[in-house]
Amino acid sequence: MFGRARERALLLELVGRRGSGGALIIEGEAGIGKSALLADAVRAAEAGGARRLTSTGLQGPTRSGYGGLHELLHPLLPHVDALPNRQRVALLTAFGMVDGPSPDRLLVSLAALGLLEEAAARHPLVLAIEDLQWLDRSTVAVISFIALHVSSVPITVLCTVRPGVDADTLPALGLDRLHLAGLSDDDARELVSVLGCDLSDLARRRILQESAGNPLALREFIAAVRQRGPAGSILQTRLPITKRLERTFLDRLGPLPSGSRSLLILIAAANGADFHDVMSAARTLDLTLEDLRPLEENDLVSVDGSDLRFRHPLIRSAAENAASTTEWVDAHLALASVMSGHDSAVWHRAAATIERDETVAGELEAVGRRASERGALPEAAFALERAAMVSRGASQRSRRLVLAAESARSAGLTSEAVELLNRADWAEADSDTRTQAVLSRVILALTAGAPVPRAVEIAAVLASLPGEEHGPRRIKILWVLAVLMRSQHVTVSSWQDLRDKLDREDERNPLRTVALALLAPLGQAAETRGVLPDLVPRLADDPLALVSLAIASESLQDLDTALTCWGLAQEGFHESGAPADEMQAIRGRAHLLMLRGRVREGLADAEYAERMTAEMHQPLLQSMAAATAARGHSLLGDFAAATTALMRSAELAQDSQMALIVADARWAAGTVALAQHRYRDALIEYTHMTVHPTRSLWAIADRTEAAVRAGRPDDLRKNVEEAAVAAALYRSPFLSALVARSRALLADDDAAESYFAEALALGALSESPIEVARTQLLFGEWLRRQKRRKDACAQLTAALDQFETVGAQAFIERATQELRAAGQVGARPTAPSTAVQQLTPQELQVAQLAAAGLSNREIADRVYLSHRTVSTHLYKVFPKLGISSRGQLRHALGRATSD
């Protein structure tokens, strides 16, 4: 190998690590030596005792979803029973080996990682992935996941890729990269002296000049000069290196016998198909093994058992470019004829289709549905889009485009989903297609920040669904629009038209009731609020509907029902294998837990949701979770962590102005500013929360405190009285307690005490001990200013006890300072750290599940980890809790919590 000493050293260090792993992308243009360098590193790894697993990308769309992953993991499948049950079923379903529910990509990724970890426990592994850019997208996503999780296990992931590939298509490009440039002049000159020793100095100089240090170009240009001479060779052209190499290979096809040329075109169309299938197709074209001999002799293809490969992918490109349309169509039809019953046969028929063909379109749609059933959603979207392209009628074309968009949306391909929806002709679509198109658009707006559907589009769809038989479809559209309006910053006046439409629909439909609850004006709040708990059992089997009911319950201040709905939705999504939706439910639950004073539990939920949405490449959902985590950190007084989480949230949200993200982020930022005595900054932050009416109500006491301390109490008097009206109509002790505290802060000394007392009495009914403690803190401060030190100390001590239970450090410090100012003598002993404070959120999560009696595999299924990662977490938990066995966990966690 010439001129790659530095690159070889880097790769040899990576594959030579003991007990740890890593991942590297080897990037470079065609012919630059990526495969040679990869092969060299793999040989070194095998010499050191590693086991090699390989997968190779091939040009063309015929490879099924997870096909590349199956090639990679096939040798390990005899050990698949070692995986947790849900992960095992997900992986085997993705490979089409068992029937099961459509698996989420995260479960497939975890299963693949777990299978590799099992194998790596026996001996190190090296994963050699060639031409990553041509692997199916489902496989690429899993390999990306694996590559990010092998640093602590003896697994090395090496991938080759060409430059200029879209990072959205290949998320693995976020990994470390080794860019291969051309050989240096000296190294290229040495290689030419070895390979072209018989050439003239002029020819060598020209080859060196034109090859730009590309090793394959050097080799092939030397061969071209030998064959045709410098004057007639490809060196006379002015094309990019890759194109000139293709032309070089194309020149080599000319002297081939006609049968061999036809067979080469057939092999190019076959795109990695089994050798026996290719030769069966060859016989239908009157081609034989004799036609293969010149291809092997000219080093264009190689046969190894059933594996038939081009020596280099550029030869395939040259063969495809050399084929006429008729030759290309005939090749694909021949291949389709010998692959009946397989998806690849459909793809070959599609490749041979040059006119619209409803039969082929139907077959492609079936391929897309099968891909979706196996969880290969990017491939499902591609197949359905191709089906739409060859559909005869506008209605069928639109239906398949909308189906493709929904698959793309579910795969996290937001821009592709929007583009597919834009191509659908709504006027020609049937009622189901129109309904699905609106639902997809609204969900994209809610979860990915995509453009909101225009009112005129929605009105047209609703108008096209007349009569009682279309009632459920209309209600479903109106329901998701209500969720969108409640979640986004939409003026209340815009809601009336939607309410009017809902009023005309079937009142027995629970989704109608939820939608009306989401849009309920204050005057109807009490009446609407009363029916929410009764809807829970009616919607128990529909986690999406439960999410909307949770949001409606929050807006009407029924926090008990909201918390119940978030929990049931999380369980429903988990059981159905929908982790992205599950993380949304967990994030929603996190915020309510924080409101209830269970701040560390809520923070653990928020950080878990953020970690998992990052794994799933869901930036907007991750941004929401980060904003919620920032709120938790701010309550606990970890302002550095809160600020970092806010920065992550802002970066992930980019230009999105989703009201929920803005409100949660501003609330956290305001709490930090308030604690740091930056009262005007806090007031500004809290003012921005008005984009989300529910969050703005919950922050009314914070906003009031900031305004009073900033010397601007009059700014909040109107807002507090508006909140008081809402609290009375909602009959909410929680909100009423916040209003009473706000009034106490705004009142003169004669009225303040009664408002504080009212806030404490209502707070006792609201199940939010941290808000009670904050009221006690403010009341204690007021009592100290009134020179009532004994009463002040009683309130401040009670507040401090609760803050220490929660672990809210900033409030602990503030209460302690107030106690000193009130004259409490003697230092109060520092409260001991609890288990909740010693363990990371994920360690606590694993420990709690283990204490509940779940096995490592059951925990892995529950929290989306490999079971070996669960073991690692428990290994760290035991010394932190001072225990040595699993049986001691329940007592240790209970003891630490009670302490």
mmCIF file of C-alpha atoms in Angstrom, residues 371-539:
data_model
loop_
_atom_site.group_PDB
_atom_site.id
_atom_site.type_symbol
_atom_site.label_atom_id
_atom_site.label_comp_id
_atom_site.label_asym_id
_atom_site.label_seq_id
_atom_site.Cartn_x
_atom_site.Cartn_y
_atom_site.Cartn_z
ATOM 1 C CA ALA A 371 -41.879 -2.851 4.176
ATOM 2 C CA SER A 372 -44.036 -0.867 6.599
ATOM 3 C CA GLU A 373 -45.086 -4.061 8.374
ATOM 4 C CA ARG A 374 -41.396 -4.826 8.904
ATOM 5 C CA GLY A 375 -40.728 -1.325 10.229
ATOM 6 C CA ALA A 376 -38.704 -0.291 7.161
ATOM 7 C CA LEU A 377 -40.525 3.009 6.814
ATOM 8 C CA PRO A 378 -38.065 4.902 4.541
ATOM 9 C CA GLU A 379 -38.224 2.013 2.062
ATOM 10 C CA ALA A 380 -42.019 1.900 2.395
ATOM 11 C CA ALA A 381 -42.188 5.592 1.537
ATOM 12 C CA PHE A 382 -39.922 5.080 -1.478
ATOM 13 C CA ALA A 383 -41.974 2.154 -2.797
ATOM 14 C CA LEU A 384 -45.251 4.017 -2.344
ATOM 15 C CA GLU A 385 -43.859 7.115 -4.043
ATOM 16 C CA ARG A 386 -42.705 4.988 -6.982
ATOM 17 C CA ALA A 387 -46.171 3.382 -7.054
ATOM 18 C CA ALA A 388 -47.708 6.843 -7.287
ATOM 19 C CA MET A 389 -45.417 7.745 -10.182
ATOM 20 C CA VAL A 390 -46.658 4.842 -12.323
ATOM 21 C CA SER A 391 -50.330 5.077 -11.256
ATOM 22 C CA ARG A 392 -52.822 5.678 -14.019
ATOM 23 C CA GLY A 393 -55.443 7.845 -12.317
ATOM 24 C CA ALA A 394 -55.043 11.067 -10.309
ATOM 25 C CA SER A 395 -57.071 9.634 -7.412
ATOM 26 C CA GLN A 396 -54.830 6.577 -7.025
ATOM 27 C CA ARG A 397 -51.733 8.682 -7.497
ATOM 28 C CA SER A 398 -52.809 11.071 -4.712
ATOM 29 C CA ARG A 399 -53.764 8.223 -2.398
ATOM 30 C CA ARG A 400 -50.356 6.606 -2.760
ATOM 31 C CA LEU A 401 -48.530 9.915 -2.320
ATOM 32 C CA VAL A 402 -50.374 10.509 0.951
ATOM 33 C CA LEU A 403 -49.562 6.960 2.096
ATOM 34 C CA ALA A 404 -45.923 7.587 1.187
ATOM 35 C CA ALA A 405 -45.992 10.864 3.120
ATOM 36 C CA GLU A 406 -47.341 9.141 6.223
ATOM 37 C CA SER A 407 -44.578 6.527 6.026
ATOM 38 C CA ALA A 408 -41.994 9.283 5.611
ATOM 39 C CA ARG A 409 -43.474 11.199 8.547
ATOM 40 C CA SER A 410 -43.373 8.114 10.758
ATOM 41 C CA ALA A 411 -39.739 7.590 9.721
ATOM 42 C CA GLY A 412 -38.860 11.123 10.835
ATOM 43 C CA LEU A 413 -38.333 12.331 7.244
ATOM 44 C CA THR A 414 -40.185 15.604 7.731
ATOM 45 C CA SER A 415 -39.163 17.518 4.606
ATOM 46 C CA GLU A 416 -39.836 14.496 2.397
ATOM 47 C CA ALA A 417 -43.262 14.003 3.977
ATOM 48 C CA VAL A 418 -44.203 17.642 3.378
ATOM 49 C CA GLU A 419 -42.987 17.468 -0.231
ATOM 50 C CA LEU A 420 -45.019 14.312 -0.888
ATOM 51 C CA LEU A 421 -48.154 15.873 0.591
ATOM 52 C CA ASN A 422 -47.643 18.954 -1.566
ATOM 53 C CA ARG A 423 -47.616 16.769 -4.672
ATOM 54 C CA ALA A 424 -50.937 15.120 -3.866
ATOM 55 C CA ASP A 425 -53.983 16.468 -5.737
ATOM 56 C CA TRP A 426 -56.546 16.975 -2.979
ATOM 57 C CA ALA A 427 -59.299 17.771 -5.472
ATOM 58 C CA GLU A 428 -58.983 14.321 -7.059
ATOM 59 C CA ALA A 429 -58.466 12.375 -3.818
ATOM 60 C CA ASP A 430 -61.100 10.268 -2.094
ATOM 61 C CA SER A 431 -62.451 11.114 1.371
ATOM 62 C CA ASP A 432 -60.089 8.828 3.280
ATOM 63 C CA THR A 433 -57.089 10.272 1.473
ATOM 64 C CA ARG A 434 -58.166 13.851 2.149
ATOM 65 C CA THR A 435 -58.701 13.076 5.810
ATOM 66 C CA GLN A 436 -55.313 11.395 6.136
ATOM 67 C CA ALA A 437 -53.621 14.279 4.333
ATOM 68 C CA VAL A 438 -54.992 16.796 6.834
ATOM 69 C CA LEU A 439 -54.104 14.568 9.789
ATOM 70 C CA SER A 440 -50.561 14.101 8.501
ATOM 71 C CA ARG A 441 -50.094 17.830 7.976
ATOM 72 C CA VAL A 442 -51.362 18.700 11.446
ATOM 73 C CA ILE A 443 -49.241 16.023 13.146
ATOM 74 C CA LEU A 444 -46.195 17.283 11.232
ATOM 75 C CA ALA A 445 -46.963 20.782 12.465
ATOM 76 C CA LEU A 446 -47.337 19.555 16.049
ATOM 77 C CA THR A 447 -44.310 17.280 16.257
ATOM 78 C CA ALA A 448 -41.859 18.559 13.670
ATOM 79 C CA GLY A 449 -42.630 22.245 13.234
ATOM 80 C CA ALA A 450 -43.829 21.801 9.649
ATOM 81 C CA PRO A 451 -46.085 24.479 8.103
ATOM 82 C CA VAL A 452 -49.632 24.494 9.448
ATOM 83 C CA PRO A 453 -52.309 23.604 6.863
ATOM 84 C CA ARG A 454 -54.041 26.636 5.415
ATOM 85 C CA ALA A 455 -57.586 27.307 6.612
ATOM 86 C CA VAL A 456 -58.893 27.273 3.047
ATOM 87 C CA GLU A 457 -57.465 23.780 2.480
ATOM 88 C CA ILE A 458 -59.081 22.450 5.621
ATOM 89 C CA ALA A 459 -62.405 24.100 4.796
ATOM 90 C CA ALA A 460 -62.323 22.479 1.359
ATOM 91 C CA VAL A 461 -61.658 19.057 2.853
ATOM 92 C CA LEU A 462 -64.437 19.415 5.402
ATOM 93 C CA ALA A 463 -66.826 20.575 2.701
ATOM 94 C CA SER A 464 -65.966 17.484 0.660
ATOM 95 C CA LEU A 465 -67.066 15.224 3.511
ATOM 96 C CA PRO A 466 -70.837 15.820 3.761
ATOM 97 C CA GLY A 467 -73.419 13.645 5.414
ATOM 98 C CA GLU A 468 -73.632 11.475 8.508
ATOM 99 C CA GLU A 469 -71.424 8.741 7.064
ATOM 100 C CA HIS A 470 -68.462 11.148 6.986
ATOM 101 C CA GLY A 471 -69.088 12.456 10.505
ATOM 102 C CA PRO A 472 -66.257 10.471 12.182
ATOM 103 C CA ARG A 473 -63.793 11.763 9.576
ATOM 104 C CA ARG A 474 -64.865 15.369 10.108
ATOM 105 C CA ILE A 475 -64.630 14.996 13.878
ATOM 106 C CA LYS A 476 -61.143 13.499 13.602
ATOM 107 C CA ILE A 477 -59.978 16.469 11.524
ATOM 108 C CA LEU A 478 -61.588 18.980 13.880
ATOM 109 C CA TRP A 479 -60.114 17.142 16.875
ATOM 110 C CA VAL A 480 -56.490 17.333 15.662
ATOM 111 C CA LEU A 481 -57.021 20.974 14.708
ATOM 112 C CA ALA A 482 -58.217 21.657 18.244
ATOM 113 C CA VAL A 483 -55.052 20.041 19.610
ATOM 114 C CA LEU A 484 -52.993 22.194 17.230
ATOM 115 C CA MET A 485 -54.792 25.380 18.235
ATOM 116 C CA ARG A 486 -54.354 24.651 21.940
ATOM 117 C CA SER A 487 -50.674 23.823 21.463
ATOM 118 C CA GLN A 488 -49.828 26.745 19.194
ATOM 119 C CA HIS A 489 -50.216 30.465 19.690
ATOM 120 C CA VAL A 490 -53.615 30.927 18.062
ATOM 121 C CA THR A 491 -55.899 33.755 19.119
ATOM 122 C CA VAL A 492 -58.990 32.679 21.021
ATOM 123 C CA SER A 493 -61.221 34.432 18.485
ATOM 124 C CA SER A 494 -59.998 31.941 15.864
ATOM 125 C CA TRP A 495 -61.494 29.090 17.878
ATOM 126 C CA GLN A 496 -65.132 30.076 17.471
ATOM 127 C CA ASP A 497 -65.525 28.763 13.924
ATOM 128 C CA LEU A 498 -64.084 25.422 14.978
ATOM 129 C CA ARG A 499 -66.422 25.232 17.982
ATOM 130 C CA ASP A 500 -69.373 25.998 15.731
ATOM 131 C CA LYS A 501 -68.459 23.122 13.441
ATOM 132 C CA LEU A 502 -68.001 20.748 16.382
ATOM 133 C CA ASP A 503 -71.377 21.734 17.832
ATOM 134 C CA ARG A 504 -73.028 20.329 14.717
ATOM 135 C CA GLU A 505 -71.352 16.912 15.028
ATOM 136 C CA ASP A 506 -72.427 13.740 16.856
ATOM 137 C CA GLU A 507 -72.226 14.477 20.574
ATOM 138 C CA ARG A 508 -71.722 10.765 21.355
ATOM 139 C CA ASN A 509 -68.249 10.798 19.801
ATOM 140 C CA PRO A 510 -65.675 11.176 22.622
ATOM 141 C CA LEU A 511 -63.178 12.916 20.331
ATOM 142 C CA ARG A 512 -65.756 15.660 19.785
ATOM 143 C CA THR A 513 -65.989 16.115 23.551
ATOM 144 C CA VAL A 514 -62.202 16.284 23.863
ATOM 145 C CA ALA A 515 -61.999 18.823 21.041
ATOM 146 C CA LEU A 516 -64.664 21.008 22.651
ATOM 147 C CA ALA A 517 -62.808 20.761 25.962
ATOM 148 C CA LEU A 518 -59.634 21.941 24.252
ATOM 149 C CA LEU A 519 -61.496 24.928 22.856
ATOM 150 C CA ALA A 520 -63.807 25.548 25.830
ATOM 151 C CA PRO A 521 -64.222 29.246 26.732
ATOM 152 C CA LEU A 522 -64.077 30.217 30.374
ATOM 153 C CA GLY A 523 -67.840 30.402 30.622
ATOM 154 C CA GLN A 524 -68.184 26.696 29.871
ATOM 155 C CA ALA A 525 -65.124 25.604 31.824
ATOM 156 C CA ALA A 526 -66.797 24.129 34.905
ATOM 157 C CA GLU A 527 -69.359 22.185 32.889
ATOM 158 C CA THR A 528 -66.773 20.832 30.456
ATOM 159 C CA ARG A 529 -64.235 20.068 33.180
ATOM 160 C CA GLY A 530 -66.681 17.785 34.936
ATOM 161 C CA VAL A 531 -66.919 15.321 32.040
ATOM 162 C CA LEU A 532 -63.169 14.834 31.535
ATOM 163 C CA PRO A 533 -62.600 11.994 34.038
ATOM 164 C CA ASP A 534 -65.467 10.022 32.477
ATOM 165 C CA LEU A 535 -63.698 10.095 29.110
ATOM 166 C CA VAL A 536 -60.598 8.286 30.384
ATOM 167 C CA PRO A 537 -62.024 4.723 30.265
ATOM 168 C CA ARG A 538 -63.707 5.418 26.910
ATOM 169 C CA LEU A 539 -60.364 6.388 25.363
#
